[in-house]
mmCIF file of C-alpha atoms and ligand atoms in Angstrom:
data_model
loop_
_atom_site.group_PDB
_atom_site.id
_atom_site.type_symbol
_atom_site.label_atom_id
_atom_site.label_comp_id
_atom_site.label_asym_id
_atom_site.label_seq_id
_atom_site.Cartn_x
_atom_site.Cartn_y
_atom_site.Cartn_z
ATOM 1 C CA MET A 706 4.166 -5.814 -26.505
ATOM 2 C CA THR A 707 3.461 -4.163 -23.357
ATOM 3 C CA HIS A 708 1.671 -6.029 -20.749
ATOM 4 C CA TRP A 709 0.165 -3.120 -18.497
ATOM 5 C CA ILE A 710 -0.396 -3.288 -14.941
ATOM 6 C CA ILE A 711 -2.023 -1.154 -12.647
ATOM 7 C CA SER A 712 -0.798 -0.035 -8.830
ATOM 8 C CA THR A 713 -3.502 1.990 -6.718
ATOM 9 C CA ASP A 714 -3.753 3.647 -3.653
ATOM 10 C CA LEU A 715 -6.904 3.101 -1.443
ATOM 11 C CA ASP A 716 -8.066 5.934 0.626
ATOM 12 C CA GLY A 717 -8.296 9.076 -1.258
ATOM 13 C CA THR A 718 -7.576 7.436 -4.695
ATOM 14 C CA LEU A 719 -9.953 4.447 -5.260
ATOM 15 C CA LEU A 720 -12.272 5.060 -2.321
ATOM 16 C CA ASP A 721 -13.814 8.612 -1.885
ATOM 17 C CA HIS A 722 -12.249 10.152 1.051
ATOM 18 C CA HIS A 723 -15.208 10.347 2.896
ATOM 19 C CA THR A 724 -18.026 7.897 2.182
ATOM 20 C CA TYR A 725 -15.211 5.153 0.767
ATOM 21 C CA SER A 726 -17.500 4.620 -2.134
ATOM 22 C CA TYR A 727 -15.538 2.959 -5.431
ATOM 23 C CA GLN A 728 -18.940 3.319 -7.500
ATOM 24 C CA SER A 729 -17.551 5.941 -9.760
ATOM 25 C CA ALA A 730 -14.344 4.034 -10.864
ATOM 26 C CA MET A 731 -16.495 0.888 -11.694
ATOM 27 C CA PRO A 732 -16.235 1.332 -15.236
ATOM 28 C CA ALA A 733 -12.506 1.951 -15.435
ATOM 29 C CA ILE A 734 -12.047 -1.285 -13.093
ATOM 30 C CA LYS A 735 -14.565 -3.545 -15.206
ATOM 31 C CA LYS A 736 -12.549 -2.486 -18.234
ATOM 32 C CA SER A 737 -9.033 -2.886 -17.057
ATOM 33 C CA LEU A 738 -9.966 -6.340 -15.649
ATOM 34 C CA SER A 739 -11.546 -7.580 -18.999
ATOM 35 C CA LYS A 740 -8.261 -6.900 -20.567
ATOM 36 C CA GLY A 741 -6.474 -9.210 -18.386
ATOM 37 C CA ILE A 742 -4.819 -5.935 -16.370
ATOM 38 C CA PRO A 743 -4.366 -6.787 -12.727
ATOM 39 C CA ILE A 744 -4.983 -3.991 -10.185
ATOM 40 C CA ILE A 745 -2.520 -4.201 -7.558
ATOM 41 C CA PHE A 746 -3.998 -2.175 -3.994
ATOM 42 C CA ASN A 747 -0.888 -0.987 -2.954
ATOM 43 C CA THR A 748 -2.221 0.485 0.438
ATOM 44 C CA SER A 749 -1.057 1.454 4.080
ATOM 45 C CA LYS A 750 -4.473 -0.645 5.464
ATOM 46 C CA THR A 751 -3.219 -4.107 6.931
ATOM 47 C CA LEU A 752 -4.345 -7.456 5.398
ATOM 48 C CA PRO A 753 -7.773 -8.309 6.307
ATOM 49 C CA GLU A 754 -8.716 -4.830 5.674
ATOM 50 C CA THR A 755 -7.410 -5.204 2.111
ATOM 51 C CA ILE A 756 -8.765 -8.631 1.482
ATOM 52 C CA ASP A 757 -12.414 -6.964 2.694
ATOM 53 C CA VAL A 758 -11.993 -4.102 -0.329
ATOM 54 C CA GLN A 759 -11.029 -6.731 -2.490
ATOM 55 C CA LYS A 760 -13.776 -8.813 -1.833
ATOM 56 C CA GLU A 761 -16.199 -5.956 -2.020
ATOM 57 C CA ILE A 762 -15.021 -4.623 -5.342
ATOM 58 C CA GLY A 763 -14.311 -7.966 -6.750
ATOM 59 C CA VAL A 764 -10.991 -8.181 -7.556
ATOM 60 C CA SER A 765 -8.501 -11.225 -6.956
ATOM 61 C CA SER A 766 -4.798 -9.654 -7.970
ATOM 62 C CA PRO A 767 -1.839 -9.402 -5.991
ATOM 63 C CA PHE A 768 -1.665 -6.506 -3.613
ATOM 64 C CA ILE A 769 0.843 -4.773 -1.163
ATOM 65 C CA ILE A 770 -0.086 -4.172 2.545
ATOM 66 C CA GLU A 771 1.256 -1.946 4.972
ATOM 67 C CA ASN A 772 3.272 0.693 3.405
ATOM 68 C CA GLY A 773 5.220 -1.868 1.049
ATOM 69 C CA ALA A 774 5.842 -3.836 4.099
ATOM 70 C CA ALA A 775 4.585 -6.879 2.172
ATOM 71 C CA VAL A 776 3.558 -8.237 -1.062
ATOM 72 C CA TYR A 777 0.610 -10.574 -0.914
ATOM 73 C CA LEU A 778 0.324 -13.148 -4.103
ATOM 74 C CA PRO A 779 -2.867 -15.319 -4.418
ATOM 75 C CA LYS A 780 -1.616 -19.183 -4.790
ATOM 76 C CA THR A 781 -3.700 -19.943 -7.995
ATOM 77 C CA LEU A 782 -1.961 -16.893 -9.662
ATOM 78 C CA TYR A 783 1.195 -17.248 -8.045
ATOM 79 C CA ARG A 784 1.512 -20.795 -9.311
ATOM 80 C CA GLU A 785 1.584 -19.739 -13.206
ATOM 81 C CA LEU A 786 3.995 -17.324 -12.135
ATOM 82 C CA THR A 787 6.265 -19.924 -10.302
ATOM 83 C CA ASP A 788 5.987 -22.270 -13.331
ATOM 84 C CA HIS A 789 8.938 -19.836 -14.927
ATOM 85 C CA ILE A 790 10.545 -18.587 -11.952
ATOM 86 C CA LYS A 791 12.036 -20.150 -8.735
ATOM 87 C CA SER A 792 11.457 -17.420 -6.298
ATOM 88 C CA LYS A 793 12.945 -18.373 -2.756
ATOM 89 C CA SER A 794 12.138 -15.314 -0.737
ATOM 90 C CA CYS A 795 8.165 -15.994 -0.636
ATOM 91 C CA ARG A 796 6.588 -17.723 2.212
ATOM 92 C CA GLU A 797 3.344 -19.100 2.575
ATOM 93 C CA ASP A 798 0.102 -18.722 4.465
ATOM 94 C CA TYR A 799 -3.113 -19.794 4.026
ATOM 95 C CA GLN A 800 -4.297 -18.775 0.729
ATOM 96 C CA TYR A 801 -1.209 -16.757 -0.231
ATOM 97 C CA PHE A 802 2.607 -16.445 -1.064
ATOM 98 C CA TYR A 803 4.086 -13.571 0.436
ATOM 99 C CA ASN A 804 7.234 -11.765 0.722
ATOM 100 C CA SER A 805 7.927 -9.692 3.720
ATOM 101 C CA LEU A 806 9.863 -6.451 2.755
ATOM 102 C CA GLY A 807 9.588 -4.861 6.301
ATOM 103 C CA ILE A 808 10.226 -4.762 9.721
ATOM 104 C CA LYS A 809 8.003 -7.413 12.013
ATOM 105 C CA ARG A 810 5.587 -5.586 14.668
ATOM 106 C CA GLU A 811 6.934 -7.755 17.420
ATOM 107 C CA LYS A 812 10.689 -6.462 16.965
ATOM 108 C CA ILE A 813 8.793 -2.667 16.630
ATOM 109 C CA LEU A 814 6.798 -2.795 19.787
ATOM 110 C CA ASP A 815 10.317 -4.275 21.101
ATOM 111 C CA HIS A 816 12.069 -1.046 20.202
ATOM 112 C CA LEU A 817 9.480 0.959 21.722
ATOM 113 C CA SER A 818 8.901 -0.398 24.704
ATOM 114 C CA LYS A 819 12.560 -0.048 25.454
ATOM 115 C CA LEU A 820 12.941 3.693 24.502
ATOM 116 C CA LYS A 821 9.827 4.391 26.621
ATOM 117 C CA THR A 822 11.263 2.826 29.550
ATOM 118 C CA GLU A 823 14.489 4.503 29.102
ATOM 119 C CA PHE A 824 13.612 8.111 27.978
ATOM 120 C CA ASN A 825 10.213 8.481 30.054
ATOM 121 C CA TYR A 826 8.346 9.187 26.443
ATOM 122 C CA ASP A 827 4.465 9.904 26.340
ATOM 123 C CA PHE A 828 3.092 8.329 23.272
ATOM 124 C CA THR A 829 0.345 5.420 23.394
ATOM 125 C CA GLY A 830 0.073 3.002 20.394
ATOM 126 C CA PHE A 831 -2.270 0.940 18.766
ATOM 127 C CA SER A 832 -1.188 -2.147 20.665
ATOM 128 C CA GLU A 833 -1.856 -0.619 24.221
ATOM 129 C CA LEU A 834 -5.265 0.335 23.306
ATOM 130 C CA SER A 835 -8.497 -1.914 24.018
ATOM 131 C CA ASP A 836 -11.045 -2.059 20.802
ATOM 132 C CA LYS A 837 -13.273 -0.066 22.418
ATOM 133 C CA GLN A 838 -10.798 2.811 23.050
ATOM 134 C CA LEU A 839 -9.175 2.709 19.556
ATOM 135 C CA MET A 840 -13.277 2.561 18.313
ATOM 136 C CA ALA A 841 -13.727 5.533 20.602
ATOM 137 C CA LEU A 842 -10.991 7.145 18.741
ATOM 138 C CA THR A 843 -11.389 6.805 15.546
ATOM 139 C CA GLY A 844 -15.113 5.997 14.904
ATOM 140 C CA LEU A 845 -14.307 2.614 13.547
ATOM 141 C CA GLU A 846 -17.159 -0.412 14.156
ATOM 142 C CA LEU A 847 -15.438 -3.322 15.943
ATOM 143 C CA ILE A 848 -14.672 -5.550 13.232
ATOM 144 C CA GLN A 849 -13.084 -2.665 11.180
ATOM 145 C CA ALA A 850 -11.244 -1.361 14.671
ATOM 146 C CA GLN A 851 -9.900 -5.257 15.127
ATOM 147 C CA ASN A 852 -8.533 -5.352 10.871
ATOM 148 C CA ALA A 853 -7.278 -2.152 12.075
ATOM 149 C CA LYS A 854 -5.216 -3.603 14.748
ATOM 150 C CA ALA A 855 -4.259 -6.194 12.957
ATOM 151 C CA ARG A 856 -1.144 -5.183 11.894
ATOM 152 C CA SER A 857 1.983 -6.956 11.214
ATOM 153 C CA PHE A 858 4.605 -4.550 10.115
ATOM 154 C CA SER A 859 4.105 -1.278 11.931
ATOM 155 C CA GLU A 860 2.586 0.592 14.910
ATOM 156 C CA PRO A 861 0.584 3.609 14.913
ATOM 157 C CA VAL A 862 0.640 5.851 17.886
ATOM 158 C CA ILE A 863 -0.509 8.953 19.288
ATOM 159 C CA TRP A 864 1.962 11.537 20.114
ATOM 160 C CA GLU A 865 1.524 12.788 23.220
ATOM 161 C CA ASP A 866 4.543 14.562 23.899
ATOM 162 C CA SER A 867 6.657 17.797 22.749
ATOM 163 C CA ALA A 868 8.326 18.806 19.571
ATOM 164 C CA VAL A 869 11.359 18.217 20.778
ATOM 165 C CA GLN A 870 11.060 14.981 22.148
ATOM 166 C CA LEU A 871 9.449 13.574 18.911
ATOM 167 C CA LYS A 872 13.002 14.638 17.437
ATOM 168 C CA ASN A 873 14.900 12.709 19.621
ATOM 169 C CA PHE A 874 12.373 9.905 19.373
ATOM 170 C CA LYS A 875 12.952 9.785 15.669
ATOM 171 C CA MET A 876 16.702 9.863 15.944
ATOM 172 C CA GLN A 877 16.590 7.050 18.138
ATOM 173 C CA LEU A 878 14.423 5.125 15.548
ATOM 174 C CA LYS A 879 16.479 5.901 12.882
ATOM 175 C CA GLN A 880 19.498 4.314 14.623
ATOM 176 C CA VAL A 881 17.755 0.856 14.778
ATOM 177 C CA GLY A 882 16.458 1.057 11.193
ATOM 178 C CA LEU A 883 12.801 2.404 11.880
ATOM 179 C CA LYS A 884 11.455 5.581 10.188
ATOM 180 C CA VAL A 885 8.275 7.855 11.400
ATOM 181 C CA LEU A 886 5.655 8.617 8.756
ATOM 182 C CA LYS A 887 2.736 11.211 9.903
ATOM 183 C CA GLY A 888 -0.366 9.957 8.771
ATOM 184 C CA GLY A 889 -3.788 11.760 9.269
ATOM 185 C CA ARG A 890 -3.943 10.917 13.009
ATOM 186 C CA PHE A 891 -1.024 8.997 14.140
ATOM 187 C CA TYR A 892 2.269 8.625 13.823
ATOM 188 C CA HIS A 893 3.594 5.175 12.368
ATOM 189 C CA ILE A 894 6.293 3.294 12.937
ATOM 190 C CA GLN A 895 7.899 0.899 10.435
ATOM 191 C CA GLY A 896 10.600 0.181 8.791
ATOM 192 C CA HIS A 897 12.537 1.333 5.696
ATOM 193 C CA ASN A 898 10.110 -0.024 3.418
ATOM 194 C CA ASN A 899 7.938 1.910 0.892
ATOM 195 C CA LYS A 900 4.980 1.366 -1.511
ATOM 196 C CA GLY A 901 7.527 2.220 -4.549
ATOM 197 C CA LYS A 902 10.255 -0.460 -3.496
ATOM 198 C CA ALA A 903 7.320 -3.215 -3.127
ATOM 199 C CA LEU A 904 6.093 -2.666 -6.652
ATOM 200 C CA ILE A 905 9.204 -3.010 -8.098
ATOM 201 C CA TRP A 906 9.734 -6.073 -6.921
ATOM 202 C CA LEU A 907 6.079 -7.307 -8.255
ATOM 203 C CA LYS A 908 6.951 -5.510 -11.164
ATOM 204 C CA ASN A 909 9.918 -7.750 -11.717
ATOM 205 C CA LEU A 910 8.392 -10.708 -11.324
ATOM 206 C CA TYR A 911 5.681 -10.019 -13.677
ATOM 207 C CA GLN A 912 8.933 -9.030 -16.111
ATOM 208 C CA LYS A 913 10.599 -12.138 -15.469
ATOM 209 C CA PHE A 914 7.383 -14.212 -16.302
ATOM 210 C CA TYR A 915 6.692 -12.655 -19.737
ATOM 211 C CA HIS A 916 10.434 -12.176 -20.441
ATOM 212 C CA ASN A 917 10.144 -16.632 -20.725
ATOM 213 C CA ILE A 918 7.255 -16.506 -23.009
ATOM 214 C CA ASP A 919 8.734 -13.790 -25.542
ATOM 215 C CA ALA A 920 12.063 -11.461 -24.604
ATOM 216 C CA SER A 921 10.578 -8.797 -26.373
ATOM 217 C CA TYR A 922 7.292 -8.760 -23.792
ATOM 218 C CA ASP A 923 7.588 -5.905 -21.624
ATOM 219 C CA VAL A 924 5.628 -5.019 -18.625
ATOM 220 C CA LYS A 925 4.588 -1.245 -17.514
ATOM 221 C CA VAL A 926 2.913 0.126 -14.759
ATOM 222 C CA ILE A 927 0.030 2.999 -14.248
ATOM 223 C CA ALA A 928 0.249 3.986 -10.686
ATOM 224 C CA LEU A 929 -2.114 6.171 -8.728
ATOM 225 C CA GLY A 930 -2.105 7.929 -5.674
ATOM 226 C CA ASP A 931 -3.265 11.068 -3.974
ATOM 227 C CA SER A 932 -0.564 11.350 -0.869
ATOM 228 C CA GLU A 933 2.886 11.708 0.119
ATOM 229 C CA ASN A 934 3.338 8.061 0.774
ATOM 230 C CA ASP A 935 2.362 7.396 -2.861
ATOM 231 C CA VAL A 936 5.395 9.550 -4.408
ATOM 232 C CA ASP A 937 7.623 6.450 -4.303
ATOM 233 C CA MET A 938 5.071 4.260 -5.684
ATOM 234 C CA LEU A 939 4.081 6.955 -8.608
ATOM 235 C CA ASN A 940 8.059 7.934 -9.287
ATOM 236 C CA CYS A 941 8.782 4.337 -10.034
ATOM 237 C CA SER A 942 6.012 3.930 -12.803
ATOM 238 C CA ASP A 943 5.741 4.555 -16.424
ATOM 239 C CA ILE A 944 2.394 6.506 -16.024
ATOM 240 C CA PRO A 945 2.242 8.434 -12.486
ATOM 241 C CA VAL A 946 -1.334 9.503 -11.942
ATOM 242 C CA ILE A 947 -1.905 11.908 -9.155
ATOM 243 C CA ILE A 948 -5.410 11.846 -7.911
ATOM 244 C CA ARG A 949 -6.557 15.013 -6.688
ATOM 245 C CA SER A 950 -8.056 15.616 -3.343
ATOM 246 C CA ASN A 951 -9.925 18.432 -1.149
ATOM 247 C CA ASN A 952 -8.702 17.729 1.522
ATOM 248 C CA HIS A 953 -4.919 18.069 0.847
ATOM 249 C CA LYS A 954 -2.436 19.301 -1.800
ATOM 250 C CA ALA A 955 -1.128 17.199 -4.623
ATOM 251 C CA PRO A 956 1.987 15.309 -3.512
ATOM 252 C CA SER A 957 4.959 16.673 -5.406
ATOM 253 C CA VAL A 958 6.074 13.704 -8.351
ATOM 254 C CA ASN A 959 9.476 13.972 -10.360
ATOM 255 C CA HIS A 960 7.979 12.307 -13.513
ATOM 256 C CA LYS A 961 7.878 13.273 -17.167
ATOM 257 C CA GLN A 962 4.459 11.256 -17.834
ATOM 258 C CA GLN A 963 2.505 12.517 -14.501
ATOM 259 C CA ILE A 964 -0.972 13.293 -15.062
ATOM 260 C CA ILE A 965 -3.060 15.346 -12.617
ATOM 261 C CA SER A 966 -6.781 14.258 -12.625
ATOM 262 C CA ASN A 967 -9.149 16.786 -13.545
ATOM 263 C CA ASN A 968 -11.943 14.880 -11.028
ATOM 264 C CA ILE A 969 -11.194 14.013 -7.830
ATOM 265 C CA GLY A 970 -11.153 10.391 -6.205
ATOM 266 C CA PRO A 971 -12.687 7.519 -7.842
ATOM 267 C CA LEU A 972 -14.404 9.407 -10.410
ATOM 268 C CA GLY A 973 -10.875 11.154 -11.300
ATOM 269 C CA TRP A 974 -9.441 7.277 -10.969
ATOM 270 C CA ASN A 975 -12.164 6.265 -13.618
ATOM 271 C CA ASN A 976 -11.614 9.184 -15.829
ATOM 272 C CA GLU A 977 -7.842 9.129 -16.081
ATOM 273 C CA VAL A 978 -7.609 5.280 -16.548
ATOM 274 C CA LEU A 979 -10.150 5.004 -19.338
ATOM 275 C CA ASN A 980 -8.164 7.756 -21.102
ATOM 276 C CA ILE A 981 -4.632 5.888 -21.171
ATOM 277 C CA LEU A 982 -6.453 2.716 -21.772
ATOM 278 C CA ASN A 983 -7.868 4.204 -24.886
ATOM 279 C CA LYS A 984 -4.651 6.178 -25.810
ATOM 280 C CA GLN A 985 -2.184 2.636 -25.320
ATOM 281 C CA LYS A 986 -4.728 0.670 -27.619
ATOM 282 C CA THR A 987 -4.394 -2.161 -24.712
HETATM 283 MG MG1 MG B 389 -4.239 7.689 0.279
#
């Protein structure tokens, strides 16, 4: 028997690129949840941003934040899983158990400030911006800006120096175990975590749980994403769905089962998930 889980990117995938609406995906979301298929948000968003989207849509599955930096498991659900699994790597906060795979932001900020002082680089990080400055830069409302700043495992920076200096900067960060990811507006400094590694950790947790019930049970993943930072997640899934975008090229995925959505954003999400669920007879 196969137990499916869905791992999905948010912006441009489940949420419309411009309006952030998920309405056109509701039929497939409802159908998945009614079949007991968890919908794992696997996003570059922060903890409070991701919790907000979960509440809005009505999803309470585990989730992965800040590009694979941490996996969060609601305590109620995790107890069910831990009846069978003794995992020592998880920590606890108010409502969740979590496993962090990333590098703590304080450590990242420490490296950044040292490099800035020593090499006189010209860049500005989120941590140096006031809420008002960030609101002006991004067009976010106050609460949204505060939630976007509430990062635990990464630091977005605005690079104001030359391309040559950026190359040096990247090399120096690499030496201390950090990498630079180019986002739409900012460069994100983070550890070598990615959405795929975090998904594999979570999939294994489900796998152990189901194997304890019946060794013939199998866990399989449908993954959906629209960008470069989704490639690791798509490649390690069983059915990768590339959600088409009007804003950029489809990322290149190396997988025999890959599907490219006919529609864009949440409508593409809806139609492809319904198709897969119907075919798999889940
Ligand atoms: Mg995206």
